[in-house]
PDB file of C-alpha atoms in Angstrom:
ATOM      1  CA  UNK Q   1      -4.113  -1.544  -3.916  1.00 94.00           C
ATOM      2  CA  UNK Q   2      -5.569  -5.069  -3.694  1.00 96.00           C
ATOM      3  CA  UNK Q   3      -8.722  -3.687  -2.065  1.00 94.00           C
ATOM      4  CA  UNK Q   4      -9.079  -1.068  -4.806  1.00 95.00           C
ATOM      5  CA  UNK Q   5      -8.743  -3.805  -7.416  1.00 98.00           C
ATOM      6  CA  UNK Q   6     -11.154  -6.308  -5.882  1.00 98.00           C
ATOM      7  CA  UNK Q   7     -13.939  -3.812  -5.210  1.00 97.00           C
ATOM      8  CA  UNK Q   8     -14.194  -2.847  -8.900  1.00 98.00           C
ATOM      9  CA  UNK Q   9     -14.944  -5.730 -11.313  1.00 97.00           C
ATOM     10  CA  UNK Q  10     -13.562  -8.204  -8.795  1.00 98.00           C
ATOM     11  CA  UNK Q  11      -9.945  -9.277  -8.256  1.00 98.00           C
ATOM     12  CA  UNK Q  12      -8.931  -9.141 -11.916  1.00 98.00           C
ATOM     13  CA  UNK Q  13      -5.962  -6.728 -11.894  1.00 98.00           C
ATOM     14  CA  UNK Q  14      -8.033  -4.129 -13.750  1.00 98.00           C
ATOM     15  CA  UNK Q  15      -6.590  -1.469 -11.431  1.00 98.00           C
ATOM     16  CA  UNK Q  16      -3.167  -2.145 -12.981  1.00 99.00           C
ATOM     17  CA  UNK Q  17      -4.204  -1.336 -16.561  1.00 98.00           C
ATOM     18  CA  UNK Q  18      -3.130   1.942 -18.127  1.00 98.00           C
ATOM     19  CA  UNK Q  19      -5.470   4.490 -19.646  1.00 98.00           C
ATOM     20  CA  UNK Q  20      -5.844   4.173 -23.430  1.00 96.00           C
ATOM     21  CA  UNK Q  21      -7.009   6.563 -26.135  1.00 94.00           C
ATOM     22  CA  UNK Q  22     -10.442   4.968 -25.878  1.00 92.00           C
ATOM     23  CA  UNK Q  23     -10.896   4.677 -22.120  1.00 94.00           C
ATOM     24  CA  UNK Q  24      -9.715   6.255 -18.862  1.00 98.00           C
ATOM     25  CA  UNK Q  25      -8.567   3.424 -16.604  1.00 98.00           C
ATOM     26  CA  UNK Q  26      -9.387   2.788 -12.939  1.00 98.00           C
ATOM     27  CA  UNK Q  27      -5.922   3.835 -11.774  1.00 97.00           C
ATOM     28  CA  UNK Q  28      -6.615   7.375 -13.009  1.00 97.00           C
ATOM     29  CA  UNK Q  29      -9.930   7.721 -11.165  1.00 95.00           C
ATOM     30  CA  UNK Q  30     -10.007  10.061  -8.168  1.00 89.00           C
ATOM     31  CA  UNK Q  31     -10.027   7.351  -5.451  1.00 88.00           C
ATOM     32  CA  UNK Q  32      -6.999   5.628  -7.015  1.00 92.00           C
ATOM     33  CA  UNK Q  33      -4.711   8.535  -7.855  1.00 88.00           C
ATOM     34  CA  UNK Q  34      -2.755   8.166  -4.630  1.00 83.00           C
ATOM     35  CA  UNK Q  35      -2.097   4.442  -5.116  1.00 89.00           C
ATOM     36  CA  UNK Q  36       1.579   3.540  -5.322  1.00 88.00           C
ATOM     37  CA  UNK Q  37       3.604   0.435  -6.080  1.00 93.00           C
ATOM     38  CA  UNK Q  38       2.505  -0.258  -9.648  1.00 97.00           C
ATOM     39  CA  UNK Q  39       6.166  -0.556 -10.645  1.00 97.00           C
ATOM     40  CA  UNK Q  40       6.812  -3.101  -7.892  1.00 96.00           C
ATOM     41  CA  UNK Q  41       3.959  -5.326  -9.093  1.00 97.00           C
ATOM     42  CA  UNK Q  42       5.232  -5.018 -12.674  1.00 98.00           C
ATOM     43  CA  UNK Q  43       8.736  -6.015 -11.595  1.00 98.00           C
ATOM     44  CA  UNK Q  44       7.371  -9.046  -9.746  1.00 98.00           C
ATOM     45  CA  UNK Q  45       5.340 -10.050 -12.800  1.00 98.00           C
ATOM     46  CA  UNK Q  46       8.414  -9.720 -15.054  1.00 98.00           C
ATOM     47  CA  UNK Q  47      10.423 -11.954 -12.717  1.00 98.00           C
ATOM     48  CA  UNK Q  48       7.684 -14.594 -12.782  1.00 98.00           C
ATOM     49  CA  UNK Q  49       7.328 -14.360 -16.573  1.00 98.00           C
ATOM     50  CA  UNK Q  50      11.051 -14.985 -16.975  1.00 98.00           C
ATOM     51  CA  UNK Q  51      10.669 -18.343 -15.224  1.00 97.00           C
ATOM     52  CA  UNK Q  52       7.187 -19.524 -16.246  1.00 95.00           C
ATOM     53  CA  UNK Q  53       5.738 -17.340 -19.015  1.00 97.00           C
ATOM     54  CA  UNK Q  54       1.983 -17.157 -19.446  1.00 97.00           C
ATOM     55  CA  UNK Q  55       1.179 -19.082 -16.258  1.00 97.00           C
ATOM     56  CA  UNK Q  56       0.775 -16.632 -13.362  1.00 98.00           C
ATOM     57  CA  UNK Q  57      -1.725 -13.805 -13.782  1.00 99.00           C
ATOM     58  CA  UNK Q  58      -1.213 -10.220 -12.699  1.00 99.00           C
ATOM     59  CA  UNK Q  59      -4.256 -10.697 -10.460  1.00 99.00           C
ATOM     60  CA  UNK Q  60      -2.446 -13.487  -8.609  1.00 98.00           C
ATOM     61  CA  UNK Q  61       0.791 -11.489  -8.456  1.00 98.00           C
ATOM     62  CA  UNK Q  62      -1.110  -8.611  -6.838  1.00 98.00           C
ATOM     63  CA  UNK Q  63      -2.786 -10.975  -4.364  1.00 98.00           C
ATOM     64  CA  UNK Q  64       0.544 -12.494  -3.364  1.00 97.00           C
ATOM     65  CA  UNK Q  65       2.258  -9.110  -3.166  1.00 96.00           C
ATOM     66  CA  UNK Q  66      -0.449  -7.974  -0.744  1.00 94.00           C
ATOM     67  CA  UNK Q  67       0.156 -11.027   1.425  1.00 94.00           C
ATOM     68  CA  UNK Q  68       3.929 -10.652   1.261  1.00 93.00           C
ATOM     69  CA  UNK Q  69       3.835  -6.988   2.277  1.00 87.00           C
ATOM     70  CA  UNK Q  70       2.263  -8.111   5.556  1.00 86.00           C
ATOM     71  CA  UNK Q  71       4.471 -11.197   5.873  1.00 88.00           C
ATOM     72  CA  UNK Q  72       7.555  -8.987   5.633  1.00 84.00           C
ATOM     73  CA  UNK Q  73       6.316  -6.971   8.613  1.00 79.00           C
ATOM     74  CA  UNK Q  74       5.637  -9.951  10.860  1.00 78.00           C
ATOM     75  CA  UNK Q  75       8.527 -12.168   9.683  1.00 82.00           C
ATOM     76  CA  UNK Q  76       6.331 -15.102   8.689  1.00 82.00           C
ATOM     77  CA  UNK Q  77       3.790 -16.061   6.075  1.00 84.00           C
ATOM     78  CA  UNK Q  78       0.627 -14.139   6.906  1.00 84.00           C
ATOM     79  CA  UNK Q  79      -1.915 -16.306   5.057  1.00 91.00           C
ATOM     80  CA  UNK Q  80      -2.152 -18.774   2.192  1.00 95.00           C
ATOM     81  CA  UNK Q  81      -3.142 -17.171  -1.107  1.00 96.00           C
ATOM     82  CA  UNK Q  82      -5.526 -19.108  -3.304  1.00 96.00           C
ATOM     83  CA  UNK Q  83      -4.313 -18.769  -6.884  1.00 97.00           C
ATOM     84  CA  UNK Q  84      -5.932 -19.375 -10.264  1.00 97.00           C
ATOM     85  CA  UNK Q  85      -7.306 -15.903 -10.978  1.00 98.00           C
ATOM     86  CA  UNK Q  86      -7.183 -14.583 -14.508  1.00 99.00           C
ATOM     87  CA  UNK Q  87      -6.754 -11.004 -15.657  1.00 99.00           C
ATOM     88  CA  UNK Q  88      -9.590  -8.779 -16.796  1.00 98.00           C
ATOM     89  CA  UNK Q  89      -9.727  -7.064 -20.170  1.00 98.00           C
ATOM     90  CA  UNK Q  90     -11.549  -3.885 -19.143  1.00 97.00           C
ATOM     91  CA  UNK Q  91     -10.712  -0.998 -16.811  1.00 98.00           C
ATOM     92  CA  UNK Q  92     -13.010   2.018 -16.528  1.00 97.00           C
ATOM     93  CA  UNK Q  93     -12.467   4.949 -14.180  1.00 97.00           C
ATOM     94  CA  UNK Q  94     -16.217   5.563 -14.081  1.00 96.00           C
ATOM     95  CA  UNK Q  95     -16.777   2.218 -12.356  1.00 97.00           C
ATOM     96  CA  UNK Q  96     -14.910   3.256  -9.214  1.00 96.00           C
ATOM     97  CA  UNK Q  97     -17.846   5.473  -8.223  1.00 92.00           C
ATOM     98  CA  UNK Q  98     -20.103   3.540  -5.886  1.00 88.00           C
ATOM     99  CA  UNK Q  99     -17.564   0.733  -5.529  1.00 95.00           C
ATOM    100  CA  UNK Q 100     -14.619   2.429  -3.808  1.00 92.00           C
ATOM    101  CA  UNK Q 101     -15.912   4.127  -0.630  1.00 86.00           C
ATOM    102  CA  UNK Q 102     -14.774   7.698  -0.096  1.00 78.00           C
ATOM    103  CA  UNK Q 103     -12.755   8.844   2.934  1.00 71.00           C
ATOM    104  CA  UNK Q 104     -15.804  10.599   4.390  1.00 72.00           C
ATOM    105  CA  UNK Q 105     -18.174   7.659   3.938  1.00 77.00           C
ATOM    106  CA  UNK Q 106     -20.288   6.967   7.014  1.00 79.00           C
ATOM    107  CA  UNK Q 107     -20.460   3.567   8.635  1.00 80.00           C
ATOM    108  CA  UNK Q 108     -23.838   2.664   7.117  1.00 86.00           C
ATOM    109  CA  UNK Q 109     -22.649   3.240   3.563  1.00 88.00           C
ATOM    110  CA  UNK Q 110     -19.399   1.380   4.263  1.00 87.00           C
ATOM    111  CA  UNK Q 111     -21.282  -1.635   5.567  1.00 89.00           C
ATOM    112  CA  UNK Q 112     -23.634  -1.624   2.580  1.00 93.00           C
ATOM    113  CA  UNK Q 113     -20.631  -1.424   0.282  1.00 93.00           C
ATOM    114  CA  UNK Q 114     -18.953  -4.420   1.918  1.00 94.00           C
ATOM    115  CA  UNK Q 115     -22.159  -6.442   2.015  1.00 96.00           C
ATOM    116  CA  UNK Q 116     -22.628  -5.862  -1.716  1.00 96.00           C
ATOM    117  CA  UNK Q 117     -19.332  -7.744  -2.155  1.00 96.00           C
ATOM    118  CA  UNK Q 118     -20.513 -10.631   0.087  1.00 96.00           C
ATOM    119  CA  UNK Q 119     -18.354  -9.416   2.964  1.00 96.00           C
ATOM    120  CA  UNK Q 120     -19.612  -9.092   6.536  1.00 93.00           C
ATOM    121  CA  UNK Q 121     -19.488  -6.550   9.339  1.00 88.00           C
ATOM    122  CA  UNK Q 122     -16.601  -8.514  10.821  1.00 86.00           C
ATOM    123  CA  UNK Q 123     -14.728  -8.342   7.505  1.00 90.00           C
ATOM    124  CA  UNK Q 124     -15.242  -4.577   7.406  1.00 88.00           C
ATOM    125  CA  UNK Q 125     -13.854  -4.115  10.896  1.00 83.00           C
ATOM    126  CA  UNK Q 126     -10.935  -6.507  10.430  1.00 84.00           C
ATOM    127  CA  UNK Q 127      -9.929  -5.208   6.995  1.00 87.00           C
ATOM    128  CA  UNK Q 128     -10.025  -1.657   8.345  1.00 80.00           C
ATOM    129  CA  UNK Q 129      -6.997  -2.781  10.332  1.00 75.00           C
ATOM    130  CA  UNK Q 130      -4.976  -2.508   7.113  1.00 73.00           C
ATOM    131  CA  UNK Q 131      -4.784   1.189   7.973  1.00 63.00           C
ATOM    132  CA  UNK Q 132      -2.325   0.239  10.711  1.00 63.00           C
ATOM    133  CA  UNK Q 133       0.428   0.792   8.141  1.00 61.00           C
ATOM    134  CA  UNK Q 134       0.995   3.475   5.543  1.00 65.00           C
ATOM    135  CA  UNK Q 135       0.247   7.138   4.943  1.00 71.00           C
ATOM    136  CA  UNK Q 136      -2.508   9.214   3.356  1.00 74.00           C
ATOM    137  CA  UNK Q 137      -2.548  12.681   1.852  1.00 79.00           C
ATOM    138  CA  UNK Q 138      -3.610  15.519   4.128  1.00 84.00           C
ATOM    139  CA  UNK Q 139      -6.346  16.473   1.669  1.00 82.00           C
ATOM    140  CA  UNK Q 140      -8.319  13.498   2.993  1.00 80.00           C
ATOM    141  CA  UNK Q 141      -8.598  14.941   6.497  1.00 83.00           C
ATOM    142  CA  UNK Q 142      -8.415  18.695   5.851  1.00 87.00           C
ATOM    143  CA  UNK Q 143     -12.171  19.186   6.208  1.00 87.00           C
ATOM    144  CA  UNK Q 144     -12.242  17.424   9.584  1.00 88.00           C
ATOM    145  CA  UNK Q 145      -9.384  19.605  10.796  1.00 91.00           C
ATOM    146  CA  UNK Q 146     -10.400  23.015   9.537  1.00 93.00           C
ATOM    147  CA  UNK Q 147     -14.011  23.162   8.369  1.00 92.00           C
ATOM    148  CA  UNK Q 148     -15.956  20.184   9.680  1.00 90.00           C
ATOM    149  CA  UNK Q 149     -19.418  21.788   9.698  1.00 91.00           C
ATOM    150  CA  UNK Q 150     -18.602  24.651   7.350  1.00 92.00           C
ATOM    151  CA  UNK Q 151     -17.881  27.066  10.198  1.00 92.00           C
ATOM    152  CA  UNK Q 152     -14.096  26.752  10.421  1.00 92.00           C
ATOM    153  CA  UNK Q 153     -14.308  24.136  13.173  1.00 93.00           C
ATOM    154  CA  UNK Q 154     -12.599  20.823  13.933  1.00 93.00           C
ATOM    155  CA  UNK Q 155     -14.403  17.485  14.134  1.00 90.00           C
ATOM    156  CA  UNK Q 156     -15.112  17.089  17.882  1.00 90.00           C
ATOM    157  CA  UNK Q 157     -14.657  13.321  17.560  1.00 85.00           C
ATOM    158  CA  UNK Q 158     -10.932  13.855  16.966  1.00 87.00           C
ATOM    159  CA  UNK Q 159      -8.681  13.647  20.007  1.00 87.00           C
ATOM    160  CA  UNK Q 160      -7.604  17.267  20.638  1.00 90.00           C
ATOM    161  CA  UNK Q 161      -3.917  16.411  20.961  1.00 90.00           C
ATOM    162  CA  UNK Q 162      -4.046  14.260  17.831  1.00 87.00           C
ATOM    163  CA  UNK Q 163      -5.830  17.042  15.936  1.00 89.00           C
ATOM    164  CA  UNK Q 164      -3.095  19.483  16.948  1.00 91.00           C
ATOM    165  CA  UNK Q 165      -0.415  17.098  15.686  1.00 89.00           C
ATOM    166  CA  UNK Q 166      -2.256  16.653  12.396  1.00 88.00           C
ATOM    167  CA  UNK Q 167      -2.610  20.416  11.975  1.00 92.00           C
ATOM    168  CA  UNK Q 168       1.143  20.802  12.443  1.00 91.00           C
ATOM    169  CA  UNK Q 169       1.691  18.316   9.606  1.00 89.00           C
ATOM    170  CA  UNK Q 170      -1.243  19.302   7.400  1.00 89.00           C
ATOM    171  CA  UNK Q 171      -1.525  23.048   6.712  1.00 91.00           C
ATOM    172  CA  UNK Q 172      -4.931  24.240   5.467  1.00 90.00           C
ATOM    173  CA  UNK Q 173      -5.490  23.343   1.838  1.00 84.00           C
ATOM    174  CA  UNK Q 174      -2.307  21.249   1.545  1.00 83.00           C
ATOM    175  CA  UNK Q 175      -3.029  18.428  -0.911  1.00 76.00           C
ATOM    176  CA  UNK Q 176       0.551  17.136  -1.159  1.00 80.00           C
ATOM    177  CA  UNK Q 177       1.744  16.465   2.408  1.00 85.00           C
ATOM    178  CA  UNK Q 178       1.188  13.002   3.880  1.00 83.00           C
ATOM    179  CA  UNK Q 179       0.654  11.716   7.407  1.00 81.00           C
ATOM    180  CA  UNK Q 180       0.692   8.245   8.977  1.00 74.00           C
ATOM    181  CA  UNK Q 181      -2.739   6.664   9.384  1.00 67.00           C
ATOM    182  CA  UNK Q 182      -1.824   4.886  12.626  1.00 60.00           C
ATOM    183  CA  UNK Q 183      -0.224   7.440  14.980  1.00 63.00           C
ATOM    184  CA  UNK Q 184       2.937   6.067  16.539  1.00 62.00           C
ATOM    185  CA  UNK Q 185       2.744   2.764  14.682  1.00 56.00           C
ATOM    186  CA  UNK Q 186       2.354   3.563  10.982  1.00 53.00           C
ATOM    187  CA  UNK Q 187       5.336   1.424   9.958  1.00 55.00           C
ATOM    188  CA  UNK Q 188       4.293  -1.689  11.922  1.00 59.00           C
ATOM    189  CA  UNK Q 189       1.523  -4.133  11.078  1.00 64.00           C
ATOM    190  CA  UNK Q 190      -0.245  -4.678  14.396  1.00 62.00           C
ATOM    191  CA  UNK Q 191      -3.553  -4.128  16.187  1.00 65.00           C
ATOM    192  CA  UNK Q 192      -2.427  -0.786  17.648  1.00 69.00           C
ATOM    193  CA  UNK Q 193      -4.708   0.839  15.058  1.00 69.00           C
ATOM    194  CA  UNK Q 194      -7.767  -0.142  17.088  1.00 67.00           C
ATOM    195  CA  UNK Q 195      -6.315   1.235  20.296  1.00 70.00           C
ATOM    196  CA  UNK Q 196      -5.727   4.542  18.504  1.00 69.00           C
ATOM    197  CA  UNK Q 197      -9.368   4.599  17.406  1.00 71.00           C
ATOM    198  CA  UNK Q 198     -10.445   4.090  21.006  1.00 70.00           C
ATOM    199  CA  UNK Q 199      -8.560   7.294  21.839  1.00 68.00           C
ATOM    200  CA  UNK Q 200     -10.224   9.337  19.081  1.00 69.00           C
ATOM    201  CA  UNK Q 201      -7.207   9.123  16.781  1.00 67.00           C
ATOM    202  CA  UNK Q 202      -8.970   7.849  13.684  1.00 66.00           C
ATOM    203  CA  UNK Q 203      -7.934   9.327  10.342  1.00 60.00           C
ATOM    204  CA  UNK Q 204     -11.225   8.527   8.612  1.00 59.00           C
ATOM    205  CA  UNK Q 205     -14.626   9.770   9.720  1.00 52.00           C
ATOM    206  CA  UNK Q 206     -16.020   6.235  10.007  1.00 50.00           C
ATOM    207  CA  UNK Q 207     -13.094   5.126  12.188  1.00 52.00           C
ATOM    208  CA  UNK Q 208     -14.729   6.228  15.437  1.00 51.00           C
ATOM    209  CA  UNK Q 209     -17.497   3.653  14.936  1.00 50.00           C
ATOM    210  CA  UNK Q 210     -15.145   0.889  13.822  1.00 53.00           C
ATOM    211  CA  UNK Q 211     -13.121   1.476  16.980  1.00 50.00           C
ATOM    212  CA  UNK Q 212     -16.151   0.760  19.147  1.00 47.00           C
ATOM    213  CA  UNK Q 213     -16.675  -2.579  17.417  1.00 50.00           C
ATOM    214  CA  UNK Q 214     -13.180  -4.000  17.698  1.00 52.00           C
ATOM    215  CA  UNK Q 215     -10.457  -2.656  19.940  1.00 44.00           C
ATOM    216  CA  UNK Q 216      -7.875  -5.309  19.221  1.00 46.00           C
ATOM    217  CA  UNK Q 217      -7.471  -9.053  19.396  1.00 50.00           C
ATOM    218  CA  UNK Q 218      -4.697 -11.552  19.910  1.00 53.00           C
ATOM    219  CA  UNK Q 219      -6.116 -13.248  16.825  1.00 74.00           C
ATOM    220  CA  UNK Q 220      -6.011 -10.077  14.698  1.00 77.00           C
ATOM    221  CA  UNK Q 221      -3.494 -11.434  12.200  1.00 81.00           C
ATOM    222  CA  UNK Q 222      -5.427 -14.687  11.785  1.00 85.00           C
ATOM    223  CA  UNK Q 223      -8.710 -12.854  11.326  1.00 85.00           C
ATOM    224  CA  UNK Q 224      -7.119 -10.375   8.931  1.00 88.00           C
ATOM    225  CA  UNK Q 225      -5.785 -13.210   6.784  1.00 90.00           C
ATOM    226  CA  UNK Q 226      -9.181 -14.904   6.669  1.00 93.00           C
ATOM    227  CA  UNK Q 227     -10.904 -11.704   5.573  1.00 93.00           C
ATOM    228  CA  UNK Q 228      -8.224 -11.034   2.962  1.00 94.00           C
ATOM    229  CA  UNK Q 229      -8.825 -14.488   1.496  1.00 96.00           C
ATOM    230  CA  UNK Q 230     -12.550 -13.767   1.299  1.00 97.00           C
ATOM    231  CA  UNK Q 231     -11.909 -10.438  -0.369  1.00 97.00           C
ATOM    232  CA  UNK Q 232      -9.468 -12.073  -2.777  1.00 97.00           C
ATOM    233  CA  UNK Q 233     -12.254 -14.296  -4.097  1.00 97.00           C
ATOM    234  CA  UNK Q 234     -14.598 -11.449  -5.095  1.00 98.00           C
ATOM    235  CA  UNK Q 235     -15.778 -12.029  -8.677  1.00 97.00           C
ATOM    236  CA  UNK Q 236     -12.500 -13.728  -9.578  1.00 97.00           C
ATOM    237  CA  UNK Q 237     -12.147 -14.714 -13.234  1.00 98.00           C
ATOM    238  CA  UNK Q 238     -11.287 -18.376 -13.750  1.00 96.00           C
ATOM    239  CA  UNK Q 239     -11.284 -20.992 -16.485  1.00 95.00           C
ATOM    240  CA  UNK Q 240     -11.348 -19.414 -19.939  1.00 96.00           C
ATOM    241  CA  UNK Q 241     -12.507 -15.990 -18.730  1.00 98.00           C
ATOM    242  CA  UNK Q 242     -10.134 -13.080 -19.198  1.00 98.00           C
ATOM    243  CA  UNK Q 243      -6.492 -13.774 -19.988  1.00 98.00           C
ATOM    244  CA  UNK Q 244      -3.013 -14.079 -18.498  1.00 98.00           C
ATOM    245  CA  UNK Q 245      -1.431 -10.725 -19.306  1.00 98.00           C
ATOM    246  CA  UNK Q 246       2.187 -10.627 -20.386  1.00 98.00           C
ATOM    247  CA  UNK Q 247       2.616  -7.259 -18.698  1.00 98.00           C
ATOM    248  CA  UNK Q 248       0.220  -5.913 -16.113  1.00 98.00           C
ATOM    249  CA  UNK Q 249      -0.328  -2.420 -17.512  1.00 98.00           C
ATOM    250  CA  UNK Q 250      -1.730  -3.470 -20.897  1.00 98.00           C
ATOM    251  CA  UNK Q 251      -3.920  -6.243 -22.242  1.00 98.00           C
ATOM    252  CA  UNK Q 252      -2.358  -8.743 -24.619  1.00 98.00           C
ATOM    253  CA  UNK Q 253      -2.491  -7.727 -28.271  1.00 86.00           C
TER     254      UNK Q 253
END
């Protein structure tokens, strides 16, 4: 969710805003419809507001929640979060286009997308490691499994055994079922994701190229934290810009 927030209008918690009668919000755009955890962020914000009202922004709560979700997995603080962000006032679904890369984006377009946010090739590769945990809907990979070139074929870059497993979990046309993005390790935050890519077990089409660039590193967690801090600074609102929302789903009245 933090990535989806930062890549549209910067890290301003605009992805948390609800749709209004005047505007469809980012969270209701196609690339964001599968995002979950909005209620968890809202609960965290409410707990903070009860202690120090009007001080901690939703943007900072989201940044810290992202860090803590990793810290919980590794039983220690993953990285230090720089705070001081303020919350944006605008959220438009139309702005996700061109900012949130699609699941079938090729490596060139992914790199251009990251570079437009002042992130590097290394950041792209390292942040792709976030896919080591979590699930995605089968609709994302259905084309690669059943109709890769429009002839009812399977993407040859997929490991045959892995493709068979995915087909058993993702029937043709199923848009509801989910599957782990890191086979065998989708509930653990580790560098196993890169080893899976090496074996042709990448969920996304661009994964096969990412896997050739970085297969794993003993410093993965350190590098991941550094790239997350860089991403967390994208177009952050500070000073008098924006506001400190009282609740994350709506702007202050």
